Each structure stands twice: as C-alpha cells, then as structure tokens.
XYZ file of C-alpha atoms in Angstrom:
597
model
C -25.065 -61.558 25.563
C -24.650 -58.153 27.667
C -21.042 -58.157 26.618
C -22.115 -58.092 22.790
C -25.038 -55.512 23.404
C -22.493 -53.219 25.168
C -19.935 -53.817 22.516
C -22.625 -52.765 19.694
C -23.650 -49.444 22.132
C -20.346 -48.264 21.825
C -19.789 -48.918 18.460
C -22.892 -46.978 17.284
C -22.121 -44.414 19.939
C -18.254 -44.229 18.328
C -20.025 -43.524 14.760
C -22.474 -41.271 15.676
C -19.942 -38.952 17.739
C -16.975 -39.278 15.554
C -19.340 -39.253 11.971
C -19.309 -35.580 11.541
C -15.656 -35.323 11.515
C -15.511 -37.863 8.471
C -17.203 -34.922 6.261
C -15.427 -32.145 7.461
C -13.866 -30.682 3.978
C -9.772 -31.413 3.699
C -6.938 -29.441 2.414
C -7.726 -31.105 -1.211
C -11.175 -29.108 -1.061
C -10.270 -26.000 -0.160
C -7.847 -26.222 -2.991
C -9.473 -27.142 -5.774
C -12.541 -23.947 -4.713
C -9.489 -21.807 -4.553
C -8.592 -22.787 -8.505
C -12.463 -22.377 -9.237
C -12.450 -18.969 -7.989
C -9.648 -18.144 -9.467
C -10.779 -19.114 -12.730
C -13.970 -17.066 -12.256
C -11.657 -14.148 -11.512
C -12.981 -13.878 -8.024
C -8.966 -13.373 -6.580
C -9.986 -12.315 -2.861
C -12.348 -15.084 -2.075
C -9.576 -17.755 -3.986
C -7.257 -16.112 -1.328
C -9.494 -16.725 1.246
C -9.301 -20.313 0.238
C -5.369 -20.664 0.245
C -5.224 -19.023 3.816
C -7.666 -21.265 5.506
C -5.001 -24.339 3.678
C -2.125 -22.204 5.268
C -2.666 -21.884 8.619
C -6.041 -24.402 9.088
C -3.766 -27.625 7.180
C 0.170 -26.800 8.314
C 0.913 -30.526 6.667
C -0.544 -29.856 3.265
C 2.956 -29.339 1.099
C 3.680 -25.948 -0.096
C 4.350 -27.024 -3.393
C 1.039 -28.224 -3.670
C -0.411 -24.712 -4.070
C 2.684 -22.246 -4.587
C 2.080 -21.549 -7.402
C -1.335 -20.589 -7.040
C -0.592 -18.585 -4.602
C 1.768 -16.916 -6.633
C -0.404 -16.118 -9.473
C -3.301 -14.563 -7.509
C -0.833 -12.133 -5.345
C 0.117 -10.960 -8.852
C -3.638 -10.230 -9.811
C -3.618 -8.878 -6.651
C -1.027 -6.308 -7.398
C 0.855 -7.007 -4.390
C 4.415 -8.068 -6.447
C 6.660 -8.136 -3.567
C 4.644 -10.975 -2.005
C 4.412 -12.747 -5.322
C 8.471 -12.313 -5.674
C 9.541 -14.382 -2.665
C 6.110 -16.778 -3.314
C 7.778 -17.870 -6.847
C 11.619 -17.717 -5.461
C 10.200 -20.629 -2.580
C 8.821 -22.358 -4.794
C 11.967 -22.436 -7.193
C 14.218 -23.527 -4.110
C 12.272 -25.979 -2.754
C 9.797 -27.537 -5.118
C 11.037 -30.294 -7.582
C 8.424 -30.608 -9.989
C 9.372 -29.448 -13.363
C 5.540 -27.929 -13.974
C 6.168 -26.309 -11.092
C 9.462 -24.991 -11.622
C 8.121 -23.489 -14.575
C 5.359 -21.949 -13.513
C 7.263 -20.142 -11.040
C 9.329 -18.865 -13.664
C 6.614 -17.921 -16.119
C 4.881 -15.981 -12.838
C 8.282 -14.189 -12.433
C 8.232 -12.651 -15.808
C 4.807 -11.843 -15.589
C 5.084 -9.981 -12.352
C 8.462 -8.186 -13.518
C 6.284 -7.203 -16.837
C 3.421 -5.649 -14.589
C 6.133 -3.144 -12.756
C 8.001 -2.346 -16.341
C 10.950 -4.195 -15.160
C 11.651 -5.532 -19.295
C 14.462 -6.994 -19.330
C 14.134 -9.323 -16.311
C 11.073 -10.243 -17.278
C 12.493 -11.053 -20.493
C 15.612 -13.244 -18.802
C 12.629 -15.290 -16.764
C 10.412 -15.745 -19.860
C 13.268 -17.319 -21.793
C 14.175 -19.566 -18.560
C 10.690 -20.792 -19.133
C 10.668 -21.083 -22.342
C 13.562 -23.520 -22.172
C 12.207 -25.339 -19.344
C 8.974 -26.161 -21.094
C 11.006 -27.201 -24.165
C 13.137 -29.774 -21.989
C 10.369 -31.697 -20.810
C 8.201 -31.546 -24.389
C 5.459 -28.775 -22.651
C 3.662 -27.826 -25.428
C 0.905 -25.652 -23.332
C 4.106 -23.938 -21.358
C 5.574 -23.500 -25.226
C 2.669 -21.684 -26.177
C 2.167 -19.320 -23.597
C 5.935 -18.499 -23.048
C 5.458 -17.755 -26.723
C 2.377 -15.419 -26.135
C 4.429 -13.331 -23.269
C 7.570 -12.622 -25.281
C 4.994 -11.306 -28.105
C 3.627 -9.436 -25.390
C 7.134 -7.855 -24.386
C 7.728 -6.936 -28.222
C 4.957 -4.780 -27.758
C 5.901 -3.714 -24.427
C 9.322 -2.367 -25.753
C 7.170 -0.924 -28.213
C 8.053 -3.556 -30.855
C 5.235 -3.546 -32.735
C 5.552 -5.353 -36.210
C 7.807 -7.747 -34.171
C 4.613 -8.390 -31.783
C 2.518 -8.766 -34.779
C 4.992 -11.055 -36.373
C 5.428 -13.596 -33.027
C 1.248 -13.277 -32.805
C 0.769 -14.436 -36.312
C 3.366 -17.566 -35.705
C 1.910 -18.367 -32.264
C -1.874 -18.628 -33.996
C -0.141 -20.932 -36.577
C 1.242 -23.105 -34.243
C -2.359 -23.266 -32.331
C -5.228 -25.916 -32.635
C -8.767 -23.783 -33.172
C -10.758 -25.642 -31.470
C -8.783 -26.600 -28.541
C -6.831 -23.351 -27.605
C -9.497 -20.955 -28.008
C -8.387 -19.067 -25.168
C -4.630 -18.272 -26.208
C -5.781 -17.634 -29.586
C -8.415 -14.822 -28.572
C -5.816 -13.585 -26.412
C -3.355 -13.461 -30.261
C -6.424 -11.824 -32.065
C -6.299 -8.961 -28.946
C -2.578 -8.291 -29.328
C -2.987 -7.841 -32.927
C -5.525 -5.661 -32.731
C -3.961 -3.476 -29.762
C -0.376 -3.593 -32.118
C -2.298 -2.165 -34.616
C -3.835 0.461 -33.138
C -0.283 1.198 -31.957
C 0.601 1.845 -35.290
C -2.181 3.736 -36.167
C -3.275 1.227 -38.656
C -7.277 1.227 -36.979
C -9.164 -0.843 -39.543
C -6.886 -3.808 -38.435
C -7.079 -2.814 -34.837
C -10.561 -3.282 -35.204
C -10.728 -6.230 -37.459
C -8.312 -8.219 -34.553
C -10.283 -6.830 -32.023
C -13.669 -8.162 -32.947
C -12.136 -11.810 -33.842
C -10.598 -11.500 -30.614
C -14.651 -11.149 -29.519
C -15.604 -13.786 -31.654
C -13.366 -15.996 -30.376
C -13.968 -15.349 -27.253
C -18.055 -15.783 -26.875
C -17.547 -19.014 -28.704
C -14.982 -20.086 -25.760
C -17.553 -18.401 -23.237
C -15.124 -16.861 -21.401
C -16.729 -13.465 -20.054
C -14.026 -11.557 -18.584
C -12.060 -11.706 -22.256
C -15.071 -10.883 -23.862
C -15.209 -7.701 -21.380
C -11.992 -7.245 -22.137
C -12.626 -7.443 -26.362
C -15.867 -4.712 -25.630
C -13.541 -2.019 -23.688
C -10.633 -2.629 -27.010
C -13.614 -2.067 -29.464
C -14.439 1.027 -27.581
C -11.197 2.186 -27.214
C -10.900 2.114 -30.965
C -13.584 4.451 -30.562
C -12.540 6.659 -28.389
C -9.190 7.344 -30.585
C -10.935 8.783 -33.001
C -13.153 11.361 -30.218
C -16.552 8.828 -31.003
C -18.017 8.486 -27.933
C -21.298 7.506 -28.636
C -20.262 4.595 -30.441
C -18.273 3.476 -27.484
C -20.860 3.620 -24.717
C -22.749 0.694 -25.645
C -19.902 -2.006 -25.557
C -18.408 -0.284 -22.429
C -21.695 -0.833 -20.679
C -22.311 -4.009 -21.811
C -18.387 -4.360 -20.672
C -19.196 -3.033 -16.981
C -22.343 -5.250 -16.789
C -20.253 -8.200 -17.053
C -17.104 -6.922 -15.151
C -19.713 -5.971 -12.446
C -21.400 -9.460 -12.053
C -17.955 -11.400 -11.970
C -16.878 -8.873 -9.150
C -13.833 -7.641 -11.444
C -12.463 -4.423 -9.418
C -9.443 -4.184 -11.308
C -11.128 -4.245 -14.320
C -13.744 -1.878 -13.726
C -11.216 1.098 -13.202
C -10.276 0.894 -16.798
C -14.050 0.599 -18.016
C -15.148 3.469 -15.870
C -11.949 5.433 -16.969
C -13.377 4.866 -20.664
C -16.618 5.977 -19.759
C -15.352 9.344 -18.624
C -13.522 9.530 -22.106
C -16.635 8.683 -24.003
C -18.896 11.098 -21.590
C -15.823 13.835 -22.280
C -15.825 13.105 -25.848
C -20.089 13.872 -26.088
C -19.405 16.832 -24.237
C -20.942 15.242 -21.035
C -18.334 17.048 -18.634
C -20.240 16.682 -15.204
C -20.963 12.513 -16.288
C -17.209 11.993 -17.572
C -15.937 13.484 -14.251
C -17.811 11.642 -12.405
C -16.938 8.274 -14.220
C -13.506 9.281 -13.515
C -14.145 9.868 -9.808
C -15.345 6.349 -9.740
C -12.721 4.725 -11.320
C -10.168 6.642 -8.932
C -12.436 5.371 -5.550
C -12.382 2.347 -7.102
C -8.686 2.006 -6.821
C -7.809 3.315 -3.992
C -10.552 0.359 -2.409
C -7.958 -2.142 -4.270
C -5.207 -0.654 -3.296
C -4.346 -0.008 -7.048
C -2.466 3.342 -6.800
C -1.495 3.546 -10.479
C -5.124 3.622 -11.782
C -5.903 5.970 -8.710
C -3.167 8.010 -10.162
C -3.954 7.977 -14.074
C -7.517 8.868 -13.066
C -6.443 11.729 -10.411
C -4.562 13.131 -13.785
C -7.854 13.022 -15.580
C -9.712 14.883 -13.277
C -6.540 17.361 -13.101
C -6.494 17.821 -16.795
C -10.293 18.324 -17.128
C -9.937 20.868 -14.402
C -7.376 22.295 -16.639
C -9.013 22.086 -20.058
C -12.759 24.082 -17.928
C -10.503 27.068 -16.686
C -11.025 25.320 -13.231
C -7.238 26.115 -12.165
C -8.215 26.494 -8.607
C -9.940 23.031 -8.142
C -7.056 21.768 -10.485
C -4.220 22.586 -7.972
C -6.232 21.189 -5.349
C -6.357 17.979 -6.879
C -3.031 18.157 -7.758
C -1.813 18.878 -3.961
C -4.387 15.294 -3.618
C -2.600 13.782 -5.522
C 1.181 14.668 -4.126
C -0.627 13.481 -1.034
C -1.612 10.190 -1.922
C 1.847 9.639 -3.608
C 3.336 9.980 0.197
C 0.850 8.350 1.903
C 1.346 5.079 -0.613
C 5.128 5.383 0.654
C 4.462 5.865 3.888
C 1.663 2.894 3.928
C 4.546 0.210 2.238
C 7.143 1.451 5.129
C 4.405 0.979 7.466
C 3.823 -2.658 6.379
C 7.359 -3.642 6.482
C 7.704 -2.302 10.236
C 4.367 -4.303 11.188
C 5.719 -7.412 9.494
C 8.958 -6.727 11.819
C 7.493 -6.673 14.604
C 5.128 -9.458 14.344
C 8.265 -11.565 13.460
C 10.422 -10.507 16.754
C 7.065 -11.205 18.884
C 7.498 -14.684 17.192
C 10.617 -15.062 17.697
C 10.346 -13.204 21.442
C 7.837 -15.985 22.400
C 9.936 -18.709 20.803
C 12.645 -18.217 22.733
C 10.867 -17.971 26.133
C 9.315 -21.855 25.343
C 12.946 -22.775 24.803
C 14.562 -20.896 27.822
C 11.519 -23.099 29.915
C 12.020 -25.759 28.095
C 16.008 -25.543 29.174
C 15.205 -25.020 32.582
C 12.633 -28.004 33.008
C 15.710 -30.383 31.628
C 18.442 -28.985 33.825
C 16.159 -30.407 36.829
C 15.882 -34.206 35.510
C 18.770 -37.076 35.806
C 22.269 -36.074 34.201
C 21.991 -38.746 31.439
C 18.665 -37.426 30.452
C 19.613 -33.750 30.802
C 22.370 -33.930 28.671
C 20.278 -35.512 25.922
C 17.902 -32.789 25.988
C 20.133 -30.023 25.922
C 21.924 -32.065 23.208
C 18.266 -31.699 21.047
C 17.857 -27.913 21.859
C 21.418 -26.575 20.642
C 20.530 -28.682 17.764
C 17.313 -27.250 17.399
C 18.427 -23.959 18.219
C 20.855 -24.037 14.960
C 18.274 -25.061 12.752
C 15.922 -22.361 14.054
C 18.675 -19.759 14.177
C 20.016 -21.049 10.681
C 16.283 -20.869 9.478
C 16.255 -17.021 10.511
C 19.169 -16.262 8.859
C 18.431 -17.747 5.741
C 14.719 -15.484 6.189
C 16.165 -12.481 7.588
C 18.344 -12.077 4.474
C 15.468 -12.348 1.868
C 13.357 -10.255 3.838
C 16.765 -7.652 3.864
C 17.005 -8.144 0.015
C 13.488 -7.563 -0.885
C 13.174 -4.478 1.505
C 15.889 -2.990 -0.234
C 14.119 -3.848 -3.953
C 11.129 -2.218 -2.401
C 12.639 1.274 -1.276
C 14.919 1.517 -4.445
C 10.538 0.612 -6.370
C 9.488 3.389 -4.247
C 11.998 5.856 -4.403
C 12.159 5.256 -8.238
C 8.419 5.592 -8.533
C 8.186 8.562 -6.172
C 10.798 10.437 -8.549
C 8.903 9.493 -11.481
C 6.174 11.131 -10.350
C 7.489 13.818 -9.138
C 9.036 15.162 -12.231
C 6.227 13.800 -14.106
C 4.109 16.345 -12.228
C 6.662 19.087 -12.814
C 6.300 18.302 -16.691
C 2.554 18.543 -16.899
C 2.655 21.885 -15.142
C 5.275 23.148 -17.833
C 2.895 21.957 -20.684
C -0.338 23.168 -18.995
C 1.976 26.625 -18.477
C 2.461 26.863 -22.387
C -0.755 26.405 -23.674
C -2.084 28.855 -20.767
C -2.585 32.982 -22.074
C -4.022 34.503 -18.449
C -0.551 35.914 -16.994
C -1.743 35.379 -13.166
C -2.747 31.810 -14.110
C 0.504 31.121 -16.064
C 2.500 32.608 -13.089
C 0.818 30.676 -10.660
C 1.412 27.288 -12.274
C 5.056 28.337 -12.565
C 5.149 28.892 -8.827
C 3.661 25.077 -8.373
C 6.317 23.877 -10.909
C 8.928 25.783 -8.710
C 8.127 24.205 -5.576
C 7.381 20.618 -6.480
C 10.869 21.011 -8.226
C 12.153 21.826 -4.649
C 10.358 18.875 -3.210
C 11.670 16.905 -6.128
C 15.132 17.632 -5.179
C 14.977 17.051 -1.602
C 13.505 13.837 -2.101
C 16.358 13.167 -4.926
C 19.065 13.928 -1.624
C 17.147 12.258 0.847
C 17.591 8.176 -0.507
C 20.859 9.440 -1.980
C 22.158 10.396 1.289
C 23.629 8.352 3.862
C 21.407 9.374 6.666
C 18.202 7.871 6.743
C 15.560 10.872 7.689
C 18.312 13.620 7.408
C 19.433 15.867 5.094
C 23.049 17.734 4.264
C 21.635 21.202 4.462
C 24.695 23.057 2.849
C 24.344 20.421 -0.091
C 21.094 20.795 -0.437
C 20.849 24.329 -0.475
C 23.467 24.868 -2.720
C 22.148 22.951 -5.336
C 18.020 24.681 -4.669
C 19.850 28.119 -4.982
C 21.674 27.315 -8.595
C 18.294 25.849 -9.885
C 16.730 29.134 -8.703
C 19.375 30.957 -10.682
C 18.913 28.834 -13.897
C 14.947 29.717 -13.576
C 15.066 33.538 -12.962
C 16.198 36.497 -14.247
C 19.684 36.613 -15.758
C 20.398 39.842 -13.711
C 20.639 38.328 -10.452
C 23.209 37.325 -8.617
C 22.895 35.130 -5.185
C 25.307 34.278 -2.675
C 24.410 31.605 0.085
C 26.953 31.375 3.133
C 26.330 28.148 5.253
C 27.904 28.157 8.652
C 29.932 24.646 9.667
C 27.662 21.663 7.413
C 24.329 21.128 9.754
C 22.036 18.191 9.334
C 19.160 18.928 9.773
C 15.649 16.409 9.595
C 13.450 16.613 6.813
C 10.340 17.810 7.812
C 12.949 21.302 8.588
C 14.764 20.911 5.575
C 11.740 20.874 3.395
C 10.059 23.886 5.177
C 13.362 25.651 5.063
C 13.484 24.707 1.237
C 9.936 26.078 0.466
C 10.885 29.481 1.948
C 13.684 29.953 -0.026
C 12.020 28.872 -3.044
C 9.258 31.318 -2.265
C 11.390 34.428 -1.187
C 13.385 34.266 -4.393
C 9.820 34.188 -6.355
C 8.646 37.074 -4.906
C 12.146 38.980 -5.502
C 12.010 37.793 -8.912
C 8.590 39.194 -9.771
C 9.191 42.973 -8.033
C 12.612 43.099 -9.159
C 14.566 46.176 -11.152
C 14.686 45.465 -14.801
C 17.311 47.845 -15.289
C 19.517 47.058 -12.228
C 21.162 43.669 -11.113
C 19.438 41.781 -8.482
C 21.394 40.726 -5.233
C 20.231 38.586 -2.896
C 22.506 36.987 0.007
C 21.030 34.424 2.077
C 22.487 33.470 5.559
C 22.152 30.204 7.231
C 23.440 29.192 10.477
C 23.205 27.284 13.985
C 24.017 29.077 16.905
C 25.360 27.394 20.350
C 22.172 27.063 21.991
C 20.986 24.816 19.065
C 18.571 27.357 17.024
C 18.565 28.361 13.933
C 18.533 31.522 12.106
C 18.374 32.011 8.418
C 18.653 35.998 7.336
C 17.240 36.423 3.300
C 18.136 39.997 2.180
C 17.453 41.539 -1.415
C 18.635 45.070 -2.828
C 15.145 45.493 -4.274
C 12.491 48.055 -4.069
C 11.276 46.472 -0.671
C 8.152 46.133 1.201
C 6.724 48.017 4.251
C 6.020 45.154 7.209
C 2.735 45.354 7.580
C 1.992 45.420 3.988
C 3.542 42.155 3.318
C 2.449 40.700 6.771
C -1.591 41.935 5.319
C -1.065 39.871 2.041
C -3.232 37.189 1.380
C -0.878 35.536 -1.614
C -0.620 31.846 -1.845
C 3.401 32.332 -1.463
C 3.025 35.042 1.764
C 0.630 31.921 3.320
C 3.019 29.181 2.342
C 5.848 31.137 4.187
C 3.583 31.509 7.302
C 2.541 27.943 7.335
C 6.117 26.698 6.491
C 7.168 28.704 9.754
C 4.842 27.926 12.092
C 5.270 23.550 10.613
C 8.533 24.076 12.050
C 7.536 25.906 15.508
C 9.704 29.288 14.069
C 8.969 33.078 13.737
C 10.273 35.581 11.582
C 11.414 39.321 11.343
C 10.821 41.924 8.409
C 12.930 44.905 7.603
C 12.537 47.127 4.616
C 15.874 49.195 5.234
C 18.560 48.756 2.187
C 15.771 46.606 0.498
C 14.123 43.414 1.540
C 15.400 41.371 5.071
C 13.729 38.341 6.194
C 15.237 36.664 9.233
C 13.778 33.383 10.130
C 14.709 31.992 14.103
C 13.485 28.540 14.717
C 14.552 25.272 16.776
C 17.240 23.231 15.272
C-alpha cells in the first residue's frame, strides 16, 4: 500500500509540474496568427509572428511558411529580402502551390521596383505552373497581374481588355475579392485615358463590390480612387469626404503604407480649396510618415510636393532648402543600404569566427582520446567541415549576387534622381520671370549636374571611393562650355593622371563649377573669354589648382567681403577639404587653391 500511494504522489506531482508545458502554443500557432495578421494587413506584428517560428521552432520546415514570409517582406518594401526568400523556396521546396507562389511573389516584387519585363517572364512561369496542375485560383490571379502589367507598360485598352475577360471567367459570389480588384483596374485604365465617367463608374463598382465582400482596406482603397477622380479635375471639396472616411479606416487597421498616399491626397484636395498652410501640412505628414516605414519613394514624391508648392508661393528660398533635404536623404538612403550589408557581414564572420573556434576545441578534445576513436572523429569533422564550408560557398555567392543587384538598384535610382532633380529645376527656370531667381536656379541646376556627373564616374570607375581626376575634369569643363557663353574658350592642363577620393573630387568639382559661373556672369560681351585652369600634385603630396580668367577682375577684399551663395560655397568647399586659397586681380581674375592630396 505505501508503494501505490508513492506511485500516485509522483504521478500527480509529474502532471502538475510538467502540465503547463502541454499548453505552451507550437510552431502551428504562431503560424496560423501570422496569416491572420496578415490578412488584417497588420505586416509588422505577422512578422513578429514568423520570427518567433524562426529562431523559437528551428525544426518547423521552411517550406511551411516561405512563402509567407515572402509576401509580407514585399509589403514591407524590403525586395532584396523577399528576392532570396522566394529563390529558397524555389530550390528547396517541392510543393507545386508552393513553387508557384514563389513565382507569382517574384513578379510581384519585380513589378513594385519597375523591373517589367522580369516580372513579366515570372508571371508567365506562374501562369503555366498553375495551368499544369488545374489551379484555377493561381489562373485567376496570374491573369489579374499580367492585366496589371498592360497597364504598367502603359497598355491601357489591352488592360481593359484582359480585366473584362478575367471578370468573365469569375464566379460573383465566390471571388468577390479579385473581381473588386477588376472593377479598380478598369476604373484606374480609364482615367488613364482620360475617359473619367468610366473611371468613375469602375471605381464605385469596385466600392460596391467591395463593402459587400467587407473587406476594408479595398474599400479604403475604392474611397482614395473616387477622390482621385476628383482631384483630376482641381475638386477638392468633393474629395475630402471619401479621403477621410479613407484615413479613418486606413488608421484603425494600422495601414502606414497606405496612409502616405491618403494624406498625399489630402494635401491635393487642401491645395486645390486654396488651403495652402493645411495641404502643406498634409504633405509633411505623409513624408514623416514614410520615412517611419522606411518608404523613401513616398518620402520622396511628397518632399517634391512641398518643393513645388514652395515654388508655385514665390518661396524659392525655403524651396532650395528642401531641395538640398532632399539630395540629403537620397545619400543617406544609400549610405543606410551599404550600411546594412556591412552589418550583415560582420554578423556572419562573428558566426562563422565562433564556429570555427567550437570546431578547433572540438579537434583538440579528439586528438587526446584512443587512436581508433580519434580517427573516427576527425573522420566526422573534415566531413562536417565540407558541408559547412560547401554551405558557405553556396551562401556567400547569393549574398555576392544580390549585393551586386543592389548597388547597380542604387546607383540606377541615385542617377534617376539626380537628373530628375536637374529637370525640375530647368522647368521651374522657364516658367520663372525674376532674373536673380531664374539665375539662381540655374546655378542649382549647374551644380547638381556636377554632382550628377561625379556620381555617373564614380560606379563607372574601377576604383571603389576614387575618382580619375583628369577624366573627370575634362568632361565638367566641356559641359561648362556647352552651358555658357559661346565666346569662351577654356583650357584645362592636368599634371600626370591623379586619383584622388571623392569627398576631394567633389569639392574640387564644385569650385570649378562655381568659378566658371561667376566668370560667366561678369564677362566681356564684346571680347572672348579665356580661362585656363591648372591642376597638379606636387612631390610633397599637395595639391594646387591655379583658375585664371582675362576678365574685368575683382579687388581681394571685395570678393573675400561677398556674401553670395557661390563666394560661400567656394569657402565651405575649401575649408571640407582642409585647403586655403590665394586671390590676384593682376591680368584679370587668379584663384590658386593649395590643399592636402
């Protein structure tokens, strides 16, 4: 009898110990929450989810939530993480749902970055992946993409077209979701082509649709189309009411992305009613917004807003500041990404540091046993020291390839928007009367061209960090020729070929730019301008630029006293660079600049 009343202690004492571990949530749980958030359009906390599966449940199978994973670092905006989510899933997951969902993410990522034809190649892929194993949902929305692309590549009556089959092919009541999401790219197709009573006839189906499937971020979605109907035709007050009711909804489901269109609306509709202060303001929030999401291209579009309605209020001051904001936050995105990928680096050699030390012990602990054992172990860590060597191989060269996709993204993008800021100045230029104002957006334009081109040389070159001086130079001075006055004539002699880095070469860049401005402007109408520019390294490792013009001159001490945005540029320039300069007036103008090389 003791033995049995012992026996039932421990049992009871086994179930009331062990009992709470019985309900602790599994990988299956944290899931399926991750597929209901994402559903809800709450992508951080879904992501929350998949990281607690990651590194909480190391068994649960990849392939299990890849493709989830996948979808929400797309929402996300972070593509190159998405990229190599989809490409693992494609080399080592064998169901064919999976497989195509992977594809179908690939195209839809490649679409978000304007990458059309391979989103187009992947789409297809999909397409004939779903129509292998008889998928008519993957059919369907395969279908609804490559409409989508029509009206990407500006397709328009070819969008319309694939819409209008795709609705045929749907059942009403069961696919009210895909056909709402039809009804939208009808409408926005039509508005493309101007055709508006369409547009807005698609547009509030779309709506209809959607509050009959209850699906409140498409029927956010449906408000801010109505409104943007609207706003085409300047009627803001019309508008406000369905963006509000749009940013009430957008607000509750936590919708960031989302809300830096709507606010960006509301600054057009506040603009349009002659609300200034209100639509600046909307457009301030819309820009904070993105930046909090990391969303650079709607922090951009709305920085452009702000810029132009500067513009458009005579505010050219405040306009250029925002503009020199807004060259800023272009570098520091770059600079962020290159950032990432070092940090990512060097969390994998710590890995790999550490790794390697368990090894090296674990080497050392089996050279002290018997021979026969010894030899087996040592057998089982060359083994395992291929695999593991094999397996960073295989991951150092996808991490290679898509660091070299993202540099060629951000060099591409950084050009872009470079010259698209050179191209708004030389619109805002034309439609600008005030001479002082005119010239001084033609200075901007000048030296964000010279920026432009150094950037252009800089991931063309073969030097990472360094530039060709003489090259670069060379080709700054015949732009500067194209742009000024067709009396002039400059010759640029460039001791030897110096490299120099290019925080120097861009300072060094700027004050040519500038110094050939200022010639321009106080030059002899009636006489042909020379200018001769000297640039050179001397043994001790300085260098010394001399900039000499045959024009009317300037005393020293005048031009040292001016308070001109190009005068201040030079001085800053110099002293970024640790240099000084010297002014002569003799035989015209003679700037020598001495710095460290």
């Amino acid at each position: 009898m003791p033995k049995l009343i012992i026996q039932l202690y421990l049992f009871a004492f086994s179930l009331f110990t062990f009992s709470p571990l019985l309900s602790l949530p599994n990988a299956e749980q944290y899931l399926a929450k991750a597929d209901s958030l994402d559903d809800l359009g709450l992508y951080q906390e879904a992501m929350q989810q998949l990281h607690i599966v990651r590194y909480r449940f190391p068994e649960a199978s990849f392939c299990d939530y890849g493709e989830l994973l996948g979808n929400l670092y797309n929402r996300l905006y972070q593509y190159d993480s998405a990229q190599w989510t989809y490409q693992s899933v494609l080399e080592n997951c064998d169901a064919p749902s999976k497989i195509y969902s992977a594809m179908h993410g690939l195209a839809f990522m490649y679409r978000m970055q304007g990458v059309i034809d391979s989103s187009a190649i992947w789409e297809y892929k999909a397409l004939t992946s779903a129509e292998t194993y008889d998928d008519n949902a993957g059919i369907n929305l395969s279908l609804q993409s490559l409409a989508i692309l029509d009206y990407v590549r500006k397709d328009f009556r070819k969008s319309i077209s694939q819409a209008k089959k795709l609705i045929q092919r749907l059942d009403p009541e069961k696919s009210l979701s895909l056909a709402g999401n039809m009804y939208n790219l009808l409408g926005v197709d039509y508005r493309k082509l101007d055709v508006l009573d369409s547009a807005l006839m698609f547009h509030q189906k779309a709506l209809e649709v959607r509050r009959q499937a209850g699906n409140e971020s498409r029927i956010a979605s449906s408000l801010n189309n109505i409104a943007a109907i609207h706003l085409t035709q300047e009627d803001g007050k019309s508008s406000l009411p369905l963006l509000l009711e749009a940013l009430e909804i957008k607000k509750k489901r936590k919708d960031s992305s989302s809300l830096v269109t709507i606010f960006s609306n509301i600054g057009n509709a506040y603009y349009f009613e002659g609300k200034v202060k209100r639509a600046r303001t909307n457009y301030q929030l819309a820009a904070d917004i993105a930046e909090k999401i990391n969303f650079p291209e709607g922090q951009f579009e709305n920085l452009k807003s702000i810029i132009n309605l500067d513009s458009l209020t005579g505010n050219y001051k405040q306009a250029l500041q925002h503009l020199a904001d807004y060259l800023e936050l272009s570098e520091k995105y770059l600079s962020e990404q290159k950032e990432k990928e070092i940090l990512a680096l060097q969390e994998q050699y710590e890995a790999q540091k550490k790794e390697l030390e368990i090894a090296e012990q674990n080497q050392e602990l089996a050279q002290q046993r018997k021979t026969i054992t010894a030899v087996i172990i040592v057998g089982v860590l060359f083994a395992g020291l291929a695999l593991f060597l094999f397996f960073l191989f295989r991951k150092n060269k996808l991490l290679s390839a898509r660091n070299q996709l993202l540099v060629q993204e951000q060099n591409h993008r950084v050009k872009n928007n470079l010259q698209m800021i050179s191209s708004m100045l030389s619109l805002q230029t034309q439609d600008i009367q005030a001479p002082d104002a005119k010239s001084a957006l033609q200075d901007s334009q000048s030296r964000v061209n010279s920026v432009a081109l150094l950037h252009r040389m800089l991931y063309e070159g073969e030097q990472i960090g360094k530039i060709n001086v003489k090259e670069y130079l060379s080709t700054l001075v015949d732009e500067i020729r194209h742009t000024g006055n067709s009396q002039v004539t400059i010759q640029l002699q460039v001791e030897e070929d110096p490299v120099l880095p290019i925080e120097r070469a861009t300072s060094l860049g700027l004050i040519i730019n500038e110094l050939c401005t200022n010639s321009f402007k106080h030059a002899n109408t009636s006489a042909t301008l020379e200018i001769n520019i000297v640039l050179e390294i001397t043994t001790d490792k300085k260098l010394r630029m001399v900039y000499h013009d045959n024009g009317p001159g300037v005393e020293p001490a005048i031009w040292k006293q001016s308070k001109s945005f190009g005068n201040k540029l030079i001085r800053i320039q110099t002293n970024q660079i640790n240099g000084s300069f010297d002014l002569n007036s003799e035989d015209g103008f003679c700037f020598t600049l001495h710095a460290s090389a």
